[in-house]
Tab-separated table of C-alpha atoms in Angstrom:
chain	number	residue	atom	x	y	z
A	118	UNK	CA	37.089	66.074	168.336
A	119	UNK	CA	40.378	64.274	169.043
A	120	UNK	CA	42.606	64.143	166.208
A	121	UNK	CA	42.041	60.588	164.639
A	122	UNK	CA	45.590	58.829	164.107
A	123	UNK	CA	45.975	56.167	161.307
A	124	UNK	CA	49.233	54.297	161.149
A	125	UNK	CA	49.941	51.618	159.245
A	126	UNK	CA	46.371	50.275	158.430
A	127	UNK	CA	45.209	50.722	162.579
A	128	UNK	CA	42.586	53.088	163.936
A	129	UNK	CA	43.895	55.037	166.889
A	130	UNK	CA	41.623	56.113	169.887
A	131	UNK	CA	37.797	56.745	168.507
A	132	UNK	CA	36.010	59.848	169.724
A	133	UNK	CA	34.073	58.352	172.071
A	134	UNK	CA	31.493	60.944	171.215
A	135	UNK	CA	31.524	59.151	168.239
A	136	UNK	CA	31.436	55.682	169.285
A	137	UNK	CA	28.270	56.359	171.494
A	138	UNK	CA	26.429	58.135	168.560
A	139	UNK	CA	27.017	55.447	166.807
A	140	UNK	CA	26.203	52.383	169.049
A	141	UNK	CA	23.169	54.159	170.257
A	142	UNK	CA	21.855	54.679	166.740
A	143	UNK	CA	22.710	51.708	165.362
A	144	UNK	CA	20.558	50.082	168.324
A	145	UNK	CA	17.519	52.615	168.323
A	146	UNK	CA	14.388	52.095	165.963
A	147	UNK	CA	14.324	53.859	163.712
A	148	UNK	CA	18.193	53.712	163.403
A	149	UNK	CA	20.009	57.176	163.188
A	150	UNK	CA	23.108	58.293	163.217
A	151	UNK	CA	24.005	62.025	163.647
A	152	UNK	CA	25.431	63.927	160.173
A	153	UNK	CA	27.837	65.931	162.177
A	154	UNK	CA	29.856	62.401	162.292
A	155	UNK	CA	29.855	62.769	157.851
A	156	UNK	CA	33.071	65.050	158.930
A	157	UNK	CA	36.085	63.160	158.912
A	158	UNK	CA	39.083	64.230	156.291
A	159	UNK	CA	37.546	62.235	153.738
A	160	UNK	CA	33.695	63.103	154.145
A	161	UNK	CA	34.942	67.098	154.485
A	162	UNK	CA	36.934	66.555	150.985
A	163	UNK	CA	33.967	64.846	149.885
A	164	UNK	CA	31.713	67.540	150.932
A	165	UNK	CA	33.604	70.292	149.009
A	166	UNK	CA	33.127	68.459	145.816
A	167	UNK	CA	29.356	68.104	146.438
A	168	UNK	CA	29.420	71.959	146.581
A	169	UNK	CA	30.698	72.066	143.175
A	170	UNK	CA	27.758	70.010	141.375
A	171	UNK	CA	25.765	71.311	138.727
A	172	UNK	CA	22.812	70.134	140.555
A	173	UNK	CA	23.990	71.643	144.374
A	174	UNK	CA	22.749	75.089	143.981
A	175	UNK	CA	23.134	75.986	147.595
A	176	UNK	CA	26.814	76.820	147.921
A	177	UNK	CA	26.591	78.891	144.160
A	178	UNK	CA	23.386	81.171	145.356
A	179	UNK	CA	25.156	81.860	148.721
A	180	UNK	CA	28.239	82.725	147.407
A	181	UNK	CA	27.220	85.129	144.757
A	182	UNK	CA	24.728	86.889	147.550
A	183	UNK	CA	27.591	87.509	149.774
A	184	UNK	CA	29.131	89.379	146.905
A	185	UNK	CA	26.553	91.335	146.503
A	186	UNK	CA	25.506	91.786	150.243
A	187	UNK	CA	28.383	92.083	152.377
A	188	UNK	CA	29.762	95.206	151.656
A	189	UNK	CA	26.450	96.008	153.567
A	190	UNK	CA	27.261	93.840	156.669
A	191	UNK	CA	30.343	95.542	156.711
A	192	UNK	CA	28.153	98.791	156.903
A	193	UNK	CA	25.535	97.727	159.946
A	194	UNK	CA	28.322	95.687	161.845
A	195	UNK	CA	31.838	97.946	161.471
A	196	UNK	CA	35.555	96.520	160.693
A	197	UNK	CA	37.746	95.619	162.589
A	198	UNK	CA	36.450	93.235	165.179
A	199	UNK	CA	36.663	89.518	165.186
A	200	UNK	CA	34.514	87.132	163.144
A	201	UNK	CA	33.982	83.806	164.434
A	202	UNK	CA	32.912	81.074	161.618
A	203	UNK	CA	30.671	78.076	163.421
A	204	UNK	CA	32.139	74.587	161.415
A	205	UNK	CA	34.164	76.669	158.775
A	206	UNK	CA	34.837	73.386	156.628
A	207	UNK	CA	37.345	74.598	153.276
A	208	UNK	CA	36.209	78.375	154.371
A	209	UNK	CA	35.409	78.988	150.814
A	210	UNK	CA	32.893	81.623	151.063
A	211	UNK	CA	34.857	82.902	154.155
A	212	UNK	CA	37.337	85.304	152.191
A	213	UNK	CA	34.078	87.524	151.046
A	214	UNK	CA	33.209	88.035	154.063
A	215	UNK	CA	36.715	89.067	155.295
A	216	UNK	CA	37.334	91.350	152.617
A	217	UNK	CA	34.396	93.800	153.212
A	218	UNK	CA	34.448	93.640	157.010
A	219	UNK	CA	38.186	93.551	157.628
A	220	UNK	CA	38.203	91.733	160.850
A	221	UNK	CA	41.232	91.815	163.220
A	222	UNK	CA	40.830	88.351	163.765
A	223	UNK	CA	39.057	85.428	162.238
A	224	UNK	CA	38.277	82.494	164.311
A	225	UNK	CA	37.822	79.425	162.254
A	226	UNK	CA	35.367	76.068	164.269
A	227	UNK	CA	35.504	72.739	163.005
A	228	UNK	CA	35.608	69.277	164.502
A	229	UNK	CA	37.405	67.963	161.737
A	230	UNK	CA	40.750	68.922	162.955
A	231	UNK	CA	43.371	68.239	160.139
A	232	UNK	CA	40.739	70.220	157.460
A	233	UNK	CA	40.680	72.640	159.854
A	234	UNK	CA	44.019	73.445	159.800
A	235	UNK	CA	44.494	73.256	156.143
A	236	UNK	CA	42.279	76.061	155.663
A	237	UNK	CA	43.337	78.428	158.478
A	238	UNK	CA	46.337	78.248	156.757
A	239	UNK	CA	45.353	79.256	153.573
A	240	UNK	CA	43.158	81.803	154.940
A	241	UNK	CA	46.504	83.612	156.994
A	242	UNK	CA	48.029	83.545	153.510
A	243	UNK	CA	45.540	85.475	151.608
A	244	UNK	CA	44.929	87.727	154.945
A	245	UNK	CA	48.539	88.250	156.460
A	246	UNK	CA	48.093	91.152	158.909
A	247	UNK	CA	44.905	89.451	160.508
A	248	UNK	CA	44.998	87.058	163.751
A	249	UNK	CA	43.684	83.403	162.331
A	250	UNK	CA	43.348	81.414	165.816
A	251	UNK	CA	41.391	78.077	164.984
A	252	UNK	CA	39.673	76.200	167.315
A	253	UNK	CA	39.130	72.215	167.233
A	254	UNK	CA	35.657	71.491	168.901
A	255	UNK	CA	32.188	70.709	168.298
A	256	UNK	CA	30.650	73.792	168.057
A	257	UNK	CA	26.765	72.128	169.341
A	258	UNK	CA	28.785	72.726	172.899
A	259	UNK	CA	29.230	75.823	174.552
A	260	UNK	CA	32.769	77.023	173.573
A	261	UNK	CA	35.809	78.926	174.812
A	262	UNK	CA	36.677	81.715	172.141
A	263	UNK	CA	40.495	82.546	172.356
A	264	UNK	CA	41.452	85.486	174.900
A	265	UNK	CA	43.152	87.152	171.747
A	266	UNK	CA	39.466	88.012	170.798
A	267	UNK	CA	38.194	89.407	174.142
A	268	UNK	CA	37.858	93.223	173.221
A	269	UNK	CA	36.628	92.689	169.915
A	270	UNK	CA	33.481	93.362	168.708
A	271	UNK	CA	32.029	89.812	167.402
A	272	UNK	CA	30.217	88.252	164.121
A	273	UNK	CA	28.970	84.917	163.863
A	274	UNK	CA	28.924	83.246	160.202
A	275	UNK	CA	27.364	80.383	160.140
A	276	UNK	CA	26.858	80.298	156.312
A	277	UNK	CA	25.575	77.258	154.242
A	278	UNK	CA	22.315	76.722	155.628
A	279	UNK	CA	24.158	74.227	157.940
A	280	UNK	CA	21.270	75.059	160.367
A	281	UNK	CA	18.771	73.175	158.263
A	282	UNK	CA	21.050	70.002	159.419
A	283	UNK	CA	19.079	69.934	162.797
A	284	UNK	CA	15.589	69.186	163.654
A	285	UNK	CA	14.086	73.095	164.933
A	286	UNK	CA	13.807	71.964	168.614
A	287	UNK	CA	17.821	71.466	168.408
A	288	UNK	CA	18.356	74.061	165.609
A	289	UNK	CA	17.105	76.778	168.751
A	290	UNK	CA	19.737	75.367	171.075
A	291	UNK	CA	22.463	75.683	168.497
A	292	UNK	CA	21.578	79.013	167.895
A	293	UNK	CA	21.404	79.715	172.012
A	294	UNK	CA	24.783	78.058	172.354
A	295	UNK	CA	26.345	80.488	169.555
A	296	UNK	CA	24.555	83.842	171.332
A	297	UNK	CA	26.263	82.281	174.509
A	298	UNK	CA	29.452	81.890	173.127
A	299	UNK	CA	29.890	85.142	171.429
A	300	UNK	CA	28.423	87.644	174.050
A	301	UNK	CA	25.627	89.911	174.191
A	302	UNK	CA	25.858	92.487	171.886
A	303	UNK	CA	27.241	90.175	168.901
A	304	UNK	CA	25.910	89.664	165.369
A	305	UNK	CA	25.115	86.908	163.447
A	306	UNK	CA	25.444	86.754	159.133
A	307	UNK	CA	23.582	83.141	158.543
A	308	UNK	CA	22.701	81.937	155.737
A	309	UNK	CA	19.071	79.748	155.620
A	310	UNK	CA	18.127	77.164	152.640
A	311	UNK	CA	14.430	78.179	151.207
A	312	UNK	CA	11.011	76.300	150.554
A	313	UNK	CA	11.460	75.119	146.897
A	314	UNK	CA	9.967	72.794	144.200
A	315	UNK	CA	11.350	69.075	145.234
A	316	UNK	CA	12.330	68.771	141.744
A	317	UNK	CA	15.450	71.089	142.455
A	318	UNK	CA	15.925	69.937	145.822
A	319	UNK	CA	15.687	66.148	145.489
A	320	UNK	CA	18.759	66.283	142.732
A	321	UNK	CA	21.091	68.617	144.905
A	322	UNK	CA	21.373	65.739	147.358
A	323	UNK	CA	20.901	63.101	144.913
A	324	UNK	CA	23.434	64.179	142.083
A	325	UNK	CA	23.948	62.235	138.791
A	326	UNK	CA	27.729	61.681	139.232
A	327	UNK	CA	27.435	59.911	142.558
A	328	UNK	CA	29.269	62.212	144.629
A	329	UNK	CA	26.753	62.962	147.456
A	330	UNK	CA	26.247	58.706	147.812
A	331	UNK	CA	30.117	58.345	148.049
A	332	UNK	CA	29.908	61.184	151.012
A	333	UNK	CA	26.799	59.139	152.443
A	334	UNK	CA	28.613	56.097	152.390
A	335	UNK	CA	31.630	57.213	153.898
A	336	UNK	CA	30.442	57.686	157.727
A	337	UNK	CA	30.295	53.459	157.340
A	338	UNK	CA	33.878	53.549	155.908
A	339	UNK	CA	34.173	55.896	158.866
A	340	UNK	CA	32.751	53.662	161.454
A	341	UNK	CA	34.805	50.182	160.096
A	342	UNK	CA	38.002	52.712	160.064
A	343	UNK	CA	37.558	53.944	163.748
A	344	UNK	CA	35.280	51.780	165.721
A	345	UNK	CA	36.791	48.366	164.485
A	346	UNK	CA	33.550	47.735	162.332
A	347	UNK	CA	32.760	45.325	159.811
A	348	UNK	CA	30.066	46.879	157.994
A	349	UNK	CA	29.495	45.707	154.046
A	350	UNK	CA	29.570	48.911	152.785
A	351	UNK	CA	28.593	47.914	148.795
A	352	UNK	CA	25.422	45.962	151.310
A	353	UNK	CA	23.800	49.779	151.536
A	354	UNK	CA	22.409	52.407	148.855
A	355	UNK	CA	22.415	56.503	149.147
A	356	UNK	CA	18.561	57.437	149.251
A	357	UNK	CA	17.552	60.913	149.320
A	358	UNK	CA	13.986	62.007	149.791
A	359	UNK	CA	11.646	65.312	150.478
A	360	UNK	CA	9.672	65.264	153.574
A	361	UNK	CA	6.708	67.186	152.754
A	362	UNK	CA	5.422	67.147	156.498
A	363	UNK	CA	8.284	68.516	158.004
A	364	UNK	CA	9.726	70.382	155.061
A	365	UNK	CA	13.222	68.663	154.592
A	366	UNK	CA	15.709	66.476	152.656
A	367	UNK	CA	16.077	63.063	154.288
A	368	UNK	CA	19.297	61.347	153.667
A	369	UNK	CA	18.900	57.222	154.237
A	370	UNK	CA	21.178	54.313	153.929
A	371	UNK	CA	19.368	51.483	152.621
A	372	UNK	CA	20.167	47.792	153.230
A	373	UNK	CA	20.173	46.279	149.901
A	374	UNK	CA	20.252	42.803	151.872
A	375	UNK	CA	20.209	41.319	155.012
A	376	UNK	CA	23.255	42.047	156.573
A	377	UNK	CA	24.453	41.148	160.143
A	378	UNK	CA	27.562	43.254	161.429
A	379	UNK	CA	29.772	44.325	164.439
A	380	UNK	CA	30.700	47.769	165.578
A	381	UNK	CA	33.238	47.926	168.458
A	382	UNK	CA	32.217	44.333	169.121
A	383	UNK	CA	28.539	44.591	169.495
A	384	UNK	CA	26.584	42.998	166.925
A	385	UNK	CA	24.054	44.406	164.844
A	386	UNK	CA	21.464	43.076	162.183
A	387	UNK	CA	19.363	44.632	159.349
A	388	UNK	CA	16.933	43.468	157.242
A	389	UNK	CA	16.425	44.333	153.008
A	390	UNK	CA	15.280	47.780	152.630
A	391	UNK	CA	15.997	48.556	156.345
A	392	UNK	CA	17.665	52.155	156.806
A	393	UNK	CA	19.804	54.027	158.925
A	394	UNK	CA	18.706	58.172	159.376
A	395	UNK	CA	21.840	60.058	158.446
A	396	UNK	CA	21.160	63.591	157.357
A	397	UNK	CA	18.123	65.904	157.866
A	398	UNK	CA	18.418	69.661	155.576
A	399	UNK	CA	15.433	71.798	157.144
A	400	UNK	CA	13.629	74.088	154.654
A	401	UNK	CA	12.339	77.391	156.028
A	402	UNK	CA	10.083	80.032	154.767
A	403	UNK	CA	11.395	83.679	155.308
A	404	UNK	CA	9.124	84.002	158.228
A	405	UNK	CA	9.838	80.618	159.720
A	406	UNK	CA	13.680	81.622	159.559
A	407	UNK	CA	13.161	84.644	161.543
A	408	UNK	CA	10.533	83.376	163.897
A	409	UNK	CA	13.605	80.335	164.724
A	410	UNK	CA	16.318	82.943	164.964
A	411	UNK	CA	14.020	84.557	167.353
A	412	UNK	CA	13.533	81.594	169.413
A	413	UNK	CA	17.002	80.952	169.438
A	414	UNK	CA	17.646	84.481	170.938
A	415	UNK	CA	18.374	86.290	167.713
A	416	UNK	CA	16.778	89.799	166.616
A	417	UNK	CA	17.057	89.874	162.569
A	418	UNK	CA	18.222	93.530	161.326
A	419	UNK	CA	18.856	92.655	157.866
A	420	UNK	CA	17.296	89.998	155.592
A	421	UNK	CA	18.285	89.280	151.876
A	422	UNK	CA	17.552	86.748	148.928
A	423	UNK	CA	18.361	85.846	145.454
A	424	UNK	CA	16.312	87.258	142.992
A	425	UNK	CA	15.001	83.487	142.177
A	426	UNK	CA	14.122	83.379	146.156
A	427	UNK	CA	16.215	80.025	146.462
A	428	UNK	CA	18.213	81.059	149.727
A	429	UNK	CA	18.191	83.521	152.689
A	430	UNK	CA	20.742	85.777	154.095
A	431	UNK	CA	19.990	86.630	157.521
A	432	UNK	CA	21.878	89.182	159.815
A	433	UNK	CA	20.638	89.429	163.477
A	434	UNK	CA	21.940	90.770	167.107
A	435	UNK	CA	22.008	89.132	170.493
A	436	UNK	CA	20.165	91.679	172.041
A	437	UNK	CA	18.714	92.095	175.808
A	438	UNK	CA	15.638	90.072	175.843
A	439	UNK	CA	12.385	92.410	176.117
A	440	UNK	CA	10.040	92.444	178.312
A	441	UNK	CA	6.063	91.807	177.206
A	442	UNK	CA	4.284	95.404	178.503
């Protein structure tokens, strides 16, 4: 994503990724707009605090099972190659991994450029004799890895369970874009979100303190910032629900009132209790998360879990596609 400019109260040139997400959601039925859009320096910031939450017990369960397991990916997958992180955010959980498998270089992707740079830097200070080489992109899209990294054997991490983000049909094409982009013969250390009782799952996107509705909220601060809306933000409520048909979290905002808006000059209208789509987090089942790794082109070769089952750790190879006898 282009770097977004702000000077003295006026939006510079919008993404116009972002502009068309936006219009065309904002005009389909029902409306939607994209969560990858959440990411702007405020909604990442945002994000990190929502990872903190007593009630978010994703981000605690992964990190404590990469402690635990990735002395072990160092063992199946070697040191010294290059790991390549797929929207590395704050990178929090990145230094456990870098520890154990020692990379050469790391390879940080996020389309929120400014956060992205942050952390790169802090990650070359804890890791001085490696090669950080960040790259600001959207990493749905095929993308060009640095030549630094040519020779070097590869590992994915795409921790988080930021795969649950997509509907499967798309989740599959993410994870054929990532085996494109990192070669044949790469690995891949994921990390999938489990099956659970709603009753956990409905408060880790719904927390008591309000932080997950201020992130919600802030793709319409987002859109009046950049795309010269005039949305009435304190017009809309955070909802969070669990789909039990297709397994996920569905993150709403809810018209409180009829409201009647423009974005980039276009005008829009919504009634009371009218929504617009903004997050999806996809549940899996261990053998639904390695029957979608394999449809994404992705042989599993390790598999771990918390002893409560809450979360999935899944290393798997790009490997040559085989033949039925």
């Amino acid at each position: 994503m282009l770097k977004q400019e702000i000077e003295d109260g006026q939006a510079g040139l919008a993404d116009p990724a972002f502009r068309a997400d936006v219009l065309n959601g904002l005009a389909a039925r029902p409306r939607a707009i994209p969560a990858r859009w959440f990411y702007d320096r405020r909604g990442s910031e945002l994000f990190e605090d929502i990872t903190q939450l007593p009630e978010y017990y994703p981000t605690r369960t992964e990190t404590a099972l990469l402690e635990r397991v990735c002395p072990e990916v160092a063992r199946e997958t070697g040191t010294g190659g290059a790991v390549i992180e797929f929207g590395s955010g704050s990178s929090v959980k990145t230094p456990v991994l870098l520890r154990a498998v020692r990379p050469a270089a790391y390879v940080p992707i996020d389309i929120s450029g400014d956060f992205l740079r942050d952390s790169a830097r802090e990650i070359a200070a804890q890791f001085p004799v490696m090669a950080v080489e960040p790259v600001e992109g959207d990493f749905l899209k095929p993308l060009k890895l640095p030549a630094g990294i040519g020779g070097l054997a590869r590992l994915g991490f795409f921790p988080g369970s930021t795969i649950g983000n997509m509907a499967p049909v798309a989740a599959v094409d993410l994870l054929r874009t990532m085996r494109g982009s990192l070669g044949e013969g790469s690995s891949l250390l994921i990390g999938i979100d489990r099956i659970k009782d709603p009753a956990v799952l409905v408060p880790a996107y719904d927390d008591a303190a309000g932080v997950t509705a201020a992130f919600n909220l802030n793709l319409l601060e987002r859109i009046n910032a950049e795309l010269a809306g005039t949305i009435p933000v304190d017009a809309f409520a955070h909802v969070a629900r669990w789909n039990e048909d297709r397994a996920r979290i569905e993150m709403h905002l809810e018209a409180t009132r009829a409201v009647a808006f423009e974005v980039d000059g276009r005008g829009f209208a919504m009634a009371a209790g009218e929504t617009i789509h903004t997050e999806n987090s996809h549940k899996y089942g261990d053998r639904d998360a390695r029957l979608l790794l394999a449809a994404g082109g992705w042989t599993v070769t390790r598999a771990w879990s918390d002893e409560a089952g809450l979360f999935g750790l899944y290393l798997a190879e790009a490997r040559a596609v085989e033949m039925a006898p």
